[in-house]
Structure formats: structure tokens, C-alpha cells
């Protein structure tokens, strides 16, 4: 199992450019999510999905779009990059458990994004 | 709302010292509690977890006990090693509030030989 994979590892964008961060998992997990990590802020949830075709906003969704057409993939789109989106982005996945909620979340290695 | 507060770092220790990283939480329901570790340049890995009050999670010599009465989940290790140098995150997952993990801001641990 590859677990959770993310591409690219590093990316530099200019203000106003758009791009997609890729995330894939091979564990057949229903739940997937995107976080951003900033110094002194911990990890903040951007968007999440509880299954194919279902997405919802997290704590900091502005400027980002997601879709979930398959169980395996959960791409994050930056529509018009801004310097405030300079961050490290982590994707995570987890199995759902009976009664609601999720089991342990598994994280990808991250994408370090710089917006100039 | 739900939140996690953990002690500010950095924490600097000598090898074989005792480690405590404090974590307290606020939750409206009955959360599960986690400690994740992030080694330099890597993603987060689950270190240990506890799903109900009085549960003790343990892994790699680290332990944490879910204390409902004090709303705490402090991380401890009896003898740290240089290889334990990392950032440690306390987190909670409240099934009634949704499925997302809520993280503390992280505590950097640096262990010297």
C-alpha cells in the first residue's frame, strides 16, 4: 500500500495563478480531508469529504475548491493564488466507523506551496 | 465549540530526561483524543490515541491518559532519545460535532545528547 500520496512536493506560484494539488489514497477510505499548516497555527481544516460526491467546508475554505468524483482521489484547487495561501498542505484519509465519525486519520507527506 | 490547547514550546531536554507535554481540551460531546508526531520534513503520524475516559494510549514508550474530570490528555515519556526530536500535536475528534480532527498548535521537542 502506498497509503496517502500527494503531488507535487513543492510548488511556486505567482499571484493570480491557479493550480491543483493532487491527493490519492489506496486504502478505500471514505473520509478525506485537506489541512494547511502555518507556523504557530497548528493544522487548520480547509475542506473535507465523507464519500464520493460529498464535500463540505472546514475552518478556512475561502480561495479553495474541492471535488470528490472517486473514492481514491480528492484534489484541492486554488482558484487565484494569493501570498496568504503560502503554506504546507496536508491531505488525510480515514475509514468511517459505525455510529458516525472516523477511525485514525492517515496523512500524506505534504505539499509546500509558495505564492509570490 | 471544540478546541485543543497544548503547552507552548520549544521544549529542550537532554537525552534520558522525563518528558511531559500538556494538552487540555474543550468539547461538547465525547471526543476521541490523539497525539500525532511530525518529524522534520515529513507528514503527521499517529503516535497514540484514546477513545473514552480513563483509556491510556501508549506507543514507543510514550503514554497519555484520557482524563475527563480534568479534560486533559498529557503526553509523557520516561526517557527521551535524540530521535524523539519532532513536533507533537494533540488533537480531538468529536463524532457528534463532525468527523474533522481539531489540532492544537503543536509543541516542538528538541533532545540533545
PDB file of C-alpha atoms in Angstrom:
ATOM      1  CA  UNK A   1       0.000   0.000   0.000  1.00  0.00           C
ATOM      2  CA  UNK A   2       1.241   3.465  -0.855  1.00  0.00           C
ATOM      3  CA  UNK A   3      -1.117   4.987   1.738  1.00  0.00           C
ATOM      4  CA  UNK A   4      -1.819   8.683   1.095  1.00  0.00           C
ATOM      5  CA  UNK A   5       0.174  10.275  -1.717  1.00  0.00           C
ATOM      6  CA  UNK A   6       0.396  13.954  -2.613  1.00  0.00           C
ATOM      7  CA  UNK A   7       1.817  15.725  -5.629  1.00  0.00           C
ATOM      8  CA  UNK A   8       3.699  17.920  -6.129  1.00  0.00           C
ATOM      9  CA  UNK A   9       6.036  18.057  -3.130  1.00  0.00           C
ATOM     10  CA  UNK A  10       6.972  21.673  -3.817  1.00  0.00           C
ATOM     11  CA  UNK A  11       5.352  24.389  -5.908  1.00  0.00           C
ATOM     12  CA  UNK A  12       5.973  28.077  -6.526  1.00  0.00           C
ATOM     13  CA  UNK A  13       3.168  30.173  -7.992  1.00  0.00           C
ATOM     14  CA  UNK A  14       2.718  33.796  -8.922  1.00  0.00           C
ATOM     15  CA  UNK A  15      -0.197  35.760  -7.507  1.00  0.00           C
ATOM     16  CA  UNK A  16      -3.317  35.089  -9.546  1.00  0.00           C
ATOM     17  CA  UNK A  17      -2.243  31.751 -10.963  1.00  0.00           C
ATOM     18  CA  UNK A  18      -4.375  28.677 -10.416  1.00  0.00           C
ATOM     19  CA  UNK A  19      -3.285  25.136  -9.713  1.00  0.00           C
ATOM     20  CA  UNK A  20      -4.462  21.799  -8.362  1.00  0.00           C
ATOM     21  CA  UNK A  21      -2.850  19.879  -5.540  1.00  0.00           C
ATOM     22  CA  UNK A  22      -3.355  16.175  -6.003  1.00  0.00           C
ATOM     23  CA  UNK A  23      -4.180  13.676  -3.259  1.00  0.00           C
ATOM     24  CA  UNK A  24      -4.809   9.964  -3.628  1.00  0.00           C
ATOM     25  CA  UNK A  25      -5.255   7.077  -1.207  1.00  0.00           C
ATOM     26  CA  UNK A  26      -5.344   3.347  -1.800  1.00  0.00           C
ATOM     27  CA  UNK A  27      -6.933   2.260   1.478  1.00  0.00           C
ATOM     28  CA  UNK A  28     -10.549   2.553   0.299  1.00  0.00           C
ATOM     29  CA  UNK A  29     -11.210   5.192   2.964  1.00  0.00           C
ATOM     30  CA  UNK A  30     -14.493   7.040   2.805  1.00  0.00           C
ATOM     31  CA  UNK A  31     -13.258  10.153   4.582  1.00  0.00           C
ATOM     32  CA  UNK A  32     -10.675  12.528   3.116  1.00  0.00           C
ATOM     33  CA  UNK A  33      -9.642  15.997   4.128  1.00  0.00           C
ATOM     34  CA  UNK A  34      -7.264  18.859   3.381  1.00  0.00           C
ATOM     35  CA  UNK A  35      -5.387  20.857   6.022  1.00  0.00           C
ATOM     36  CA  UNK A  36      -2.982  23.731   5.854  1.00  0.00           C
ATOM     37  CA  UNK A  37      -0.142  24.112   8.335  1.00  0.00           C
ATOM     38  CA  UNK A  38       1.218  27.526   9.184  1.00  0.00           C
ATOM     39  CA  UNK A  39       3.828  28.424  11.821  1.00  0.00           C
ATOM     40  CA  UNK A  40       2.264  28.798  15.252  1.00  0.00           C
ATOM     41  CA  UNK A  41      -1.210  27.901  13.951  1.00  0.00           C
ATOM     42  CA  UNK A  42      -1.236  24.108  14.017  1.00  0.00           C
ATOM     43  CA  UNK A  43      -3.257  22.462  11.275  1.00  0.00           C
ATOM     44  CA  UNK A  44      -6.470  24.033  10.060  1.00  0.00           C
ATOM     45  CA  UNK A  45      -9.109  22.191   8.095  1.00  0.00           C
ATOM     46  CA  UNK A  46      -9.841  23.548   4.609  1.00  0.00           C
ATOM     47  CA  UNK A  47     -12.357  21.080   3.127  1.00  0.00           C
ATOM     48  CA  UNK A  48     -13.369  17.513   3.759  1.00  0.00           C
ATOM     49  CA  UNK A  49     -15.369  14.726   2.157  1.00  0.00           C
ATOM     50  CA  UNK A  50     -17.245  11.823   3.732  1.00  0.00           C
ATOM     51  CA  UNK A  51     -17.565   9.944   0.453  1.00  0.00           C
ATOM     52  CA  UNK A  52     -17.575  10.221  -3.330  1.00  0.00           C
ATOM     53  CA  UNK A  53     -19.790  13.092  -4.439  1.00  0.00           C
ATOM     54  CA  UNK A  54     -19.963  14.681  -0.964  1.00  0.00           C
ATOM     55  CA  UNK A  55     -17.804  17.581   0.181  1.00  0.00           C
ATOM     56  CA  UNK A  56     -18.075  20.206   2.894  1.00  0.00           C
ATOM     57  CA  UNK A  57     -16.208  23.243   4.131  1.00  0.00           C
ATOM     58  CA  UNK A  58     -13.868  23.318   7.058  1.00  0.00           C
ATOM     59  CA  UNK A  59     -12.467  26.178   9.075  1.00  0.00           C
ATOM     60  CA  UNK A  60     -10.638  28.052   6.272  1.00  0.00           C
ATOM     61  CA  UNK A  61     -12.286  27.239   2.890  1.00  0.00           C
ATOM     62  CA  UNK A  62     -12.045  30.613   1.137  1.00  0.00           C
ATOM     63  CA  UNK A  63      -9.980  30.557  -2.045  1.00  0.00           C
ATOM     64  CA  UNK A  64     -10.073  26.764  -2.367  1.00  0.00           C
ATOM     65  CA  UNK A  65     -12.308  24.324  -4.239  1.00  0.00           C
ATOM     66  CA  UNK A  66     -12.596  20.560  -3.945  1.00  0.00           C
ATOM     67  CA  UNK A  67     -14.468  17.747  -5.630  1.00  0.00           C
ATOM     68  CA  UNK A  68     -14.657  14.012  -4.953  1.00  0.00           C
ATOM     69  CA  UNK A  69     -15.563  12.061  -8.063  1.00  0.00           C
ATOM     70  CA  UNK A  70     -13.917   8.831  -6.883  1.00  0.00           C
ATOM     71  CA  UNK A  71     -13.172   7.256  -3.504  1.00  0.00           C
ATOM     72  CA  UNK A  72      -9.438   7.376  -4.190  1.00  0.00           C
ATOM     73  CA  UNK A  73      -8.882  10.993  -5.231  1.00  0.00           C
ATOM     74  CA  UNK A  74      -9.509  14.329  -3.541  1.00  0.00           C
ATOM     75  CA  UNK A  75      -7.854  17.232  -5.414  1.00  0.00           C
ATOM     76  CA  UNK A  76      -7.599  20.718  -3.952  1.00  0.00           C
ATOM     77  CA  UNK A  77      -7.867  23.627  -6.379  1.00  0.00           C
ATOM     78  CA  UNK A  78      -6.515  27.095  -5.796  1.00  0.00           C
ATOM     79  CA  UNK A  79      -8.599  29.357  -7.991  1.00  0.00           C
ATOM     80  CA  UNK A  80      -6.461  32.514  -7.919  1.00  0.00           C
ATOM     81  CA  UNK A  81      -3.406  32.122  -5.710  1.00  0.00           C
ATOM     82  CA  UNK A  82      -2.600  34.785  -3.118  1.00  0.00           C
ATOM     83  CA  UNK A  83       0.506  35.211  -0.923  1.00  0.00           C
ATOM     84  CA  UNK A  84      -1.685  34.371   2.110  1.00  0.00           C
ATOM     85  CA  UNK A  85      -2.001  30.848   0.705  1.00  0.00           C
ATOM     86  CA  UNK A  86       1.714  30.229   1.136  1.00  0.00           C
ATOM     87  CA  UNK A  87       1.667  27.212   3.417  1.00  0.00           C
ATOM     88  CA  UNK A  88       2.253  23.495   3.726  1.00  0.00           C
ATOM     89  CA  UNK A  89      -0.794  21.489   2.663  1.00  0.00           C
ATOM     90  CA  UNK A  90      -1.599  18.058   4.019  1.00  0.00           C
ATOM     91  CA  UNK A  91      -4.160  15.597   2.780  1.00  0.00           C
ATOM     92  CA  UNK A  92      -5.522  12.928   5.110  1.00  0.00           C
ATOM     93  CA  UNK A  93      -7.845   9.946   4.874  1.00  0.00           C
ATOM     94  CA  UNK A  94      -9.677   7.735   7.332  1.00  0.00           C
ATOM     95  CA  UNK A  95     -12.141   4.903   7.434  1.00  0.00           C
ATOM     96  CA  UNK A  96     -15.625   5.667   8.674  1.00  0.00           C
ATOM     97  CA  UNK A  97     -16.812   3.829  11.767  1.00  0.00           C
ATOM     98  CA  UNK A  98     -20.233   2.624  12.811  1.00  0.00           C
ATOM     99  CA  UNK A  99     -22.256   5.283  14.539  1.00  0.00           C
ATOM    100  CA  UNK A 100     -20.572   8.125  12.705  1.00  0.00           C
ATOM    101  CA  UNK A 101     -17.139   9.606  12.846  1.00  0.00           C
ATOM    102  CA  UNK A 102     -13.848   8.191  11.643  1.00  0.00           C
ATOM    103  CA  UNK A 103     -11.034   5.915  12.653  1.00  0.00           C
ATOM    104  CA  UNK A 104      -7.420   7.122  12.755  1.00  0.00           C
ATOM    105  CA  UNK A 105      -6.554   9.666  10.078  1.00  0.00           C
ATOM    106  CA  UNK A 106      -3.531   8.953   7.872  1.00  0.00           C
ATOM    107  CA  UNK A 107      -1.628  11.887   6.448  1.00  0.00           C
ATOM    108  CA  UNK A 108       0.238  12.368   3.215  1.00  0.00           C
ATOM    109  CA  UNK A 109       3.780  13.823   3.125  1.00  0.00           C
ATOM    110  CA  UNK A 110       2.576  17.340   2.295  1.00  0.00           C
ATOM    111  CA  UNK A 111       2.939  19.916  -0.460  1.00  0.00           C
ATOM    112  CA  UNK A 112       4.947  23.048   0.285  1.00  0.00           C
ATOM    113  CA  UNK A 113       3.420  25.930  -1.665  1.00  0.00           C
ATOM    114  CA  UNK A 114       4.908  29.390  -2.070  1.00  0.00           C
ATOM    115  CA  UNK A 115       2.910  32.183  -3.682  1.00  0.00           C
ATOM    116  CA  UNK A 116       4.955  35.175  -4.788  1.00  0.00           C
TER     117      UNK A 116
ATOM    118  CA  UNK B   1     -17.031  24.975  20.334  1.00  0.00           C
ATOM    119  CA  UNK B   2     -14.383  22.310  20.422  1.00  0.00           C
ATOM    120  CA  UNK B   3     -10.766  23.291  20.942  1.00  0.00           C
ATOM    121  CA  UNK B   4      -7.391  21.933  21.980  1.00  0.00           C
ATOM    122  CA  UNK B   5      -4.755  23.800  23.964  1.00  0.00           C
ATOM    123  CA  UNK B   6      -1.242  22.464  24.355  1.00  0.00           C
ATOM    124  CA  UNK B   7       1.795  23.879  26.046  1.00  0.00           C
ATOM    125  CA  UNK B   8       3.933  26.324  24.160  1.00  0.00           C
ATOM    126  CA  UNK B   9       7.330  25.181  23.045  1.00  0.00           C
ATOM    127  CA  UNK B  10      10.021  24.695  22.287  1.00  0.00           C
ATOM    128  CA  UNK B  11      10.825  22.060  24.865  1.00  0.00           C
ATOM    129  CA  UNK B  12      14.538  21.344  25.137  1.00  0.00           C
ATOM    130  CA  UNK B  13      15.711  18.256  27.034  1.00  0.00           C
ATOM    131  CA  UNK B  14      18.809  16.155  27.480  1.00  0.00           C
ATOM    132  CA  UNK B  15      18.750  12.531  26.461  1.00  0.00           C
ATOM    133  CA  UNK B  16      17.135  10.230  29.071  1.00  0.00           C
ATOM    134  CA  UNK B  17      15.184  13.102  30.659  1.00  0.00           C
ATOM    135  CA  UNK B  18      11.496  12.785  31.525  1.00  0.00           C
ATOM    136  CA  UNK B  19       9.060  14.401  29.111  1.00  0.00           C
ATOM    137  CA  UNK B  20       5.643  15.884  29.741  1.00  0.00           C
ATOM    138  CA  UNK B  21       3.705  17.863  27.140  1.00  0.00           C
ATOM    139  CA  UNK B  22       0.452  19.208  28.498  1.00  0.00           C
ATOM    140  CA  UNK B  23      -2.768  19.108  26.499  1.00  0.00           C
ATOM    141  CA  UNK B  24      -6.255  20.179  27.567  1.00  0.00           C
ATOM    142  CA  UNK B  25      -9.407  20.186  25.518  1.00  0.00           C
ATOM    143  CA  UNK B  26     -12.883  21.630  25.308  1.00  0.00           C
ATOM    144  CA  UNK B  27     -15.590  19.517  23.730  1.00  0.00           C
ATOM    145  CA  UNK B  28     -19.358  19.472  23.737  1.00  0.00           C
ATOM    146  CA  UNK B  29     -19.617  15.704  23.286  1.00  0.00           C
ATOM    147  CA  UNK B  30     -17.460  12.670  23.952  1.00  0.00           C
ATOM    148  CA  UNK B  31     -14.358  13.101  21.817  1.00  0.00           C
ATOM    149  CA  UNK B  32     -11.588  10.728  20.919  1.00  0.00           C
ATOM    150  CA  UNK B  33      -8.147  12.121  21.704  1.00  0.00           C
ATOM    151  CA  UNK B  34      -4.945  11.740  19.737  1.00  0.00           C
ATOM    152  CA  UNK B  35      -1.270  12.581  19.753  1.00  0.00           C
ATOM    153  CA  UNK B  36       0.356  12.968  16.355  1.00  0.00           C
ATOM    154  CA  UNK B  37       4.083  13.421  15.726  1.00  0.00           C
ATOM    155  CA  UNK B  38       5.735  15.232  12.832  1.00  0.00           C
ATOM    156  CA  UNK B  39       9.404  14.541  12.169  1.00  0.00           C
ATOM    157  CA  UNK B  40      11.352  17.164  10.197  1.00  0.00           C
ATOM    158  CA  UNK B  41      10.261  17.340   6.563  1.00  0.00           C
ATOM    159  CA  UNK B  42       7.575  14.695   6.963  1.00  0.00           C
ATOM    160  CA  UNK B  43       3.816  14.440   7.336  1.00  0.00           C
ATOM    161  CA  UNK B  44       1.990  13.650  10.555  1.00  0.00           C
ATOM    162  CA  UNK B  45       1.973  10.168  12.040  1.00  0.00           C
ATOM    163  CA  UNK B  46      -0.369   8.876  14.695  1.00  0.00           C
ATOM    164  CA  UNK B  47       1.567   8.322  17.917  1.00  0.00           C
ATOM    165  CA  UNK B  48      -1.243   7.153  20.185  1.00  0.00           C
ATOM    166  CA  UNK B  49      -4.941   7.593  20.837  1.00  0.00           C
ATOM    167  CA  UNK B  50      -7.669   7.076  23.429  1.00  0.00           C
ATOM    168  CA  UNK B  51     -11.338   6.824  22.642  1.00  0.00           C
ATOM    169  CA  UNK B  52     -13.005   7.089  26.052  1.00  0.00           C
ATOM    170  CA  UNK B  53     -12.435   8.389  29.547  1.00  0.00           C
ATOM    171  CA  UNK B  54      -9.688   6.662  31.588  1.00  0.00           C
ATOM    172  CA  UNK B  55      -8.269   4.957  28.494  1.00  0.00           C
ATOM    173  CA  UNK B  56      -4.483   5.027  28.260  1.00  0.00           C
ATOM    174  CA  UNK B  57      -2.859   5.201  24.860  1.00  0.00           C
ATOM    175  CA  UNK B  58       0.735   4.072  24.526  1.00  0.00           C
ATOM    176  CA  UNK B  59       3.308   3.628  21.784  1.00  0.00           C
ATOM    177  CA  UNK B  60       7.122   3.733  21.508  1.00  0.00           C
ATOM    178  CA  UNK B  61       7.460   4.470  25.230  1.00  0.00           C
ATOM    179  CA  UNK B  62       5.028   7.403  25.089  1.00  0.00           C
ATOM    180  CA  UNK B  63       1.827   7.362  27.151  1.00  0.00           C
ATOM    181  CA  UNK B  64      -1.220   9.550  27.609  1.00  0.00           C
ATOM    182  CA  UNK B  65      -4.324   9.032  29.730  1.00  0.00           C
ATOM    183  CA  UNK B  66      -7.738  10.412  28.816  1.00  0.00           C
ATOM    184  CA  UNK B  67      -8.844  12.360  31.934  1.00  0.00           C
ATOM    185  CA  UNK B  68     -12.437  13.533  31.605  1.00  0.00           C
ATOM    186  CA  UNK B  69     -12.506  15.182  35.015  1.00  0.00           C
ATOM    187  CA  UNK B  70      -9.619  17.499  34.130  1.00  0.00           C
ATOM    188  CA  UNK B  71     -10.289  17.489  30.340  1.00  0.00           C
ATOM    189  CA  UNK B  72      -6.653  16.604  29.769  1.00  0.00           C
ATOM    190  CA  UNK B  73      -4.549  14.229  27.680  1.00  0.00           C
ATOM    191  CA  UNK B  74      -0.954  14.920  28.681  1.00  0.00           C
ATOM    192  CA  UNK B  75       1.825  13.163  26.789  1.00  0.00           C
ATOM    193  CA  UNK B  76       4.628  11.556  28.830  1.00  0.00           C
ATOM    194  CA  UNK B  77       7.767   9.578  28.211  1.00  0.00           C
ATOM    195  CA  UNK B  78      10.110   8.360  30.892  1.00  0.00           C
ATOM    196  CA  UNK B  79      13.393   8.639  28.982  1.00  0.00           C
ATOM    197  CA  UNK B  80      13.603  10.629  25.758  1.00  0.00           C
ATOM    198  CA  UNK B  81      16.053   9.960  22.958  1.00  0.00           C
ATOM    199  CA  UNK B  82      17.578  12.258  20.363  1.00  0.00           C
ATOM    200  CA  UNK B  83      15.400  10.506  17.781  1.00  0.00           C
ATOM    201  CA  UNK B  84      12.278  11.795  19.599  1.00  0.00           C
ATOM    202  CA  UNK B  85      13.049  15.332  18.427  1.00  0.00           C
ATOM    203  CA  UNK B  86       9.936  16.358  16.488  1.00  0.00           C
ATOM    204  CA  UNK B  87       6.781  18.430  16.669  1.00  0.00           C
ATOM    205  CA  UNK B  88       3.966  16.881  18.714  1.00  0.00           C
ATOM    206  CA  UNK B  89       0.316  17.699  18.104  1.00  0.00           C
ATOM    207  CA  UNK B  90      -2.582  16.977  20.398  1.00  0.00           C
ATOM    208  CA  UNK B  91      -5.923  16.576  18.598  1.00  0.00           C
ATOM    209  CA  UNK B  92      -9.514  15.640  19.200  1.00  0.00           C
ATOM    210  CA  UNK B  93     -12.258  14.146  17.084  1.00  0.00           C
ATOM    211  CA  UNK B  94     -15.793  14.722  18.228  1.00  0.00           C
ATOM    212  CA  UNK B  95     -18.183  12.438  16.390  1.00  0.00           C
ATOM    213  CA  UNK B  96     -21.201  14.473  17.391  1.00  0.00           C
ATOM    214  CA  UNK B  97     -19.652  17.650  16.030  1.00  0.00           C
ATOM    215  CA  UNK B  98     -18.453  16.090  12.792  1.00  0.00           C
ATOM    216  CA  UNK B  99     -15.562  13.989  11.690  1.00  0.00           C
ATOM    217  CA  UNK B 100     -12.750  16.504  11.382  1.00  0.00           C
ATOM    218  CA  UNK B 101      -9.720  16.481  13.639  1.00  0.00           C
ATOM    219  CA  UNK B 102      -9.143  19.630  15.655  1.00  0.00           C
ATOM    220  CA  UNK B 103      -5.482  20.222  16.406  1.00  0.00           C
ATOM    221  CA  UNK B 104      -3.540  22.108  18.990  1.00  0.00           C
ATOM    222  CA  UNK B 105      -0.794  24.388  17.718  1.00  0.00           C
ATOM    223  CA  UNK B 106       1.968  21.868  18.243  1.00  0.00           C
ATOM    224  CA  UNK B 107       4.929  21.618  20.625  1.00  0.00           C
ATOM    225  CA  UNK B 108       8.464  21.357  19.300  1.00  0.00           C
ATOM    226  CA  UNK B 109      10.668  18.956  21.242  1.00  0.00           C
ATOM    227  CA  UNK B 110      14.431  19.109  20.874  1.00  0.00           C
ATOM    228  CA  UNK B 111      16.524  16.414  22.589  1.00  0.00           C
ATOM    229  CA  UNK B 112      20.302  16.750  22.816  1.00  0.00           C
ATOM    230  CA  UNK B 113      22.859  14.070  23.606  1.00  0.00           C
TER     231      UNK B 113
END
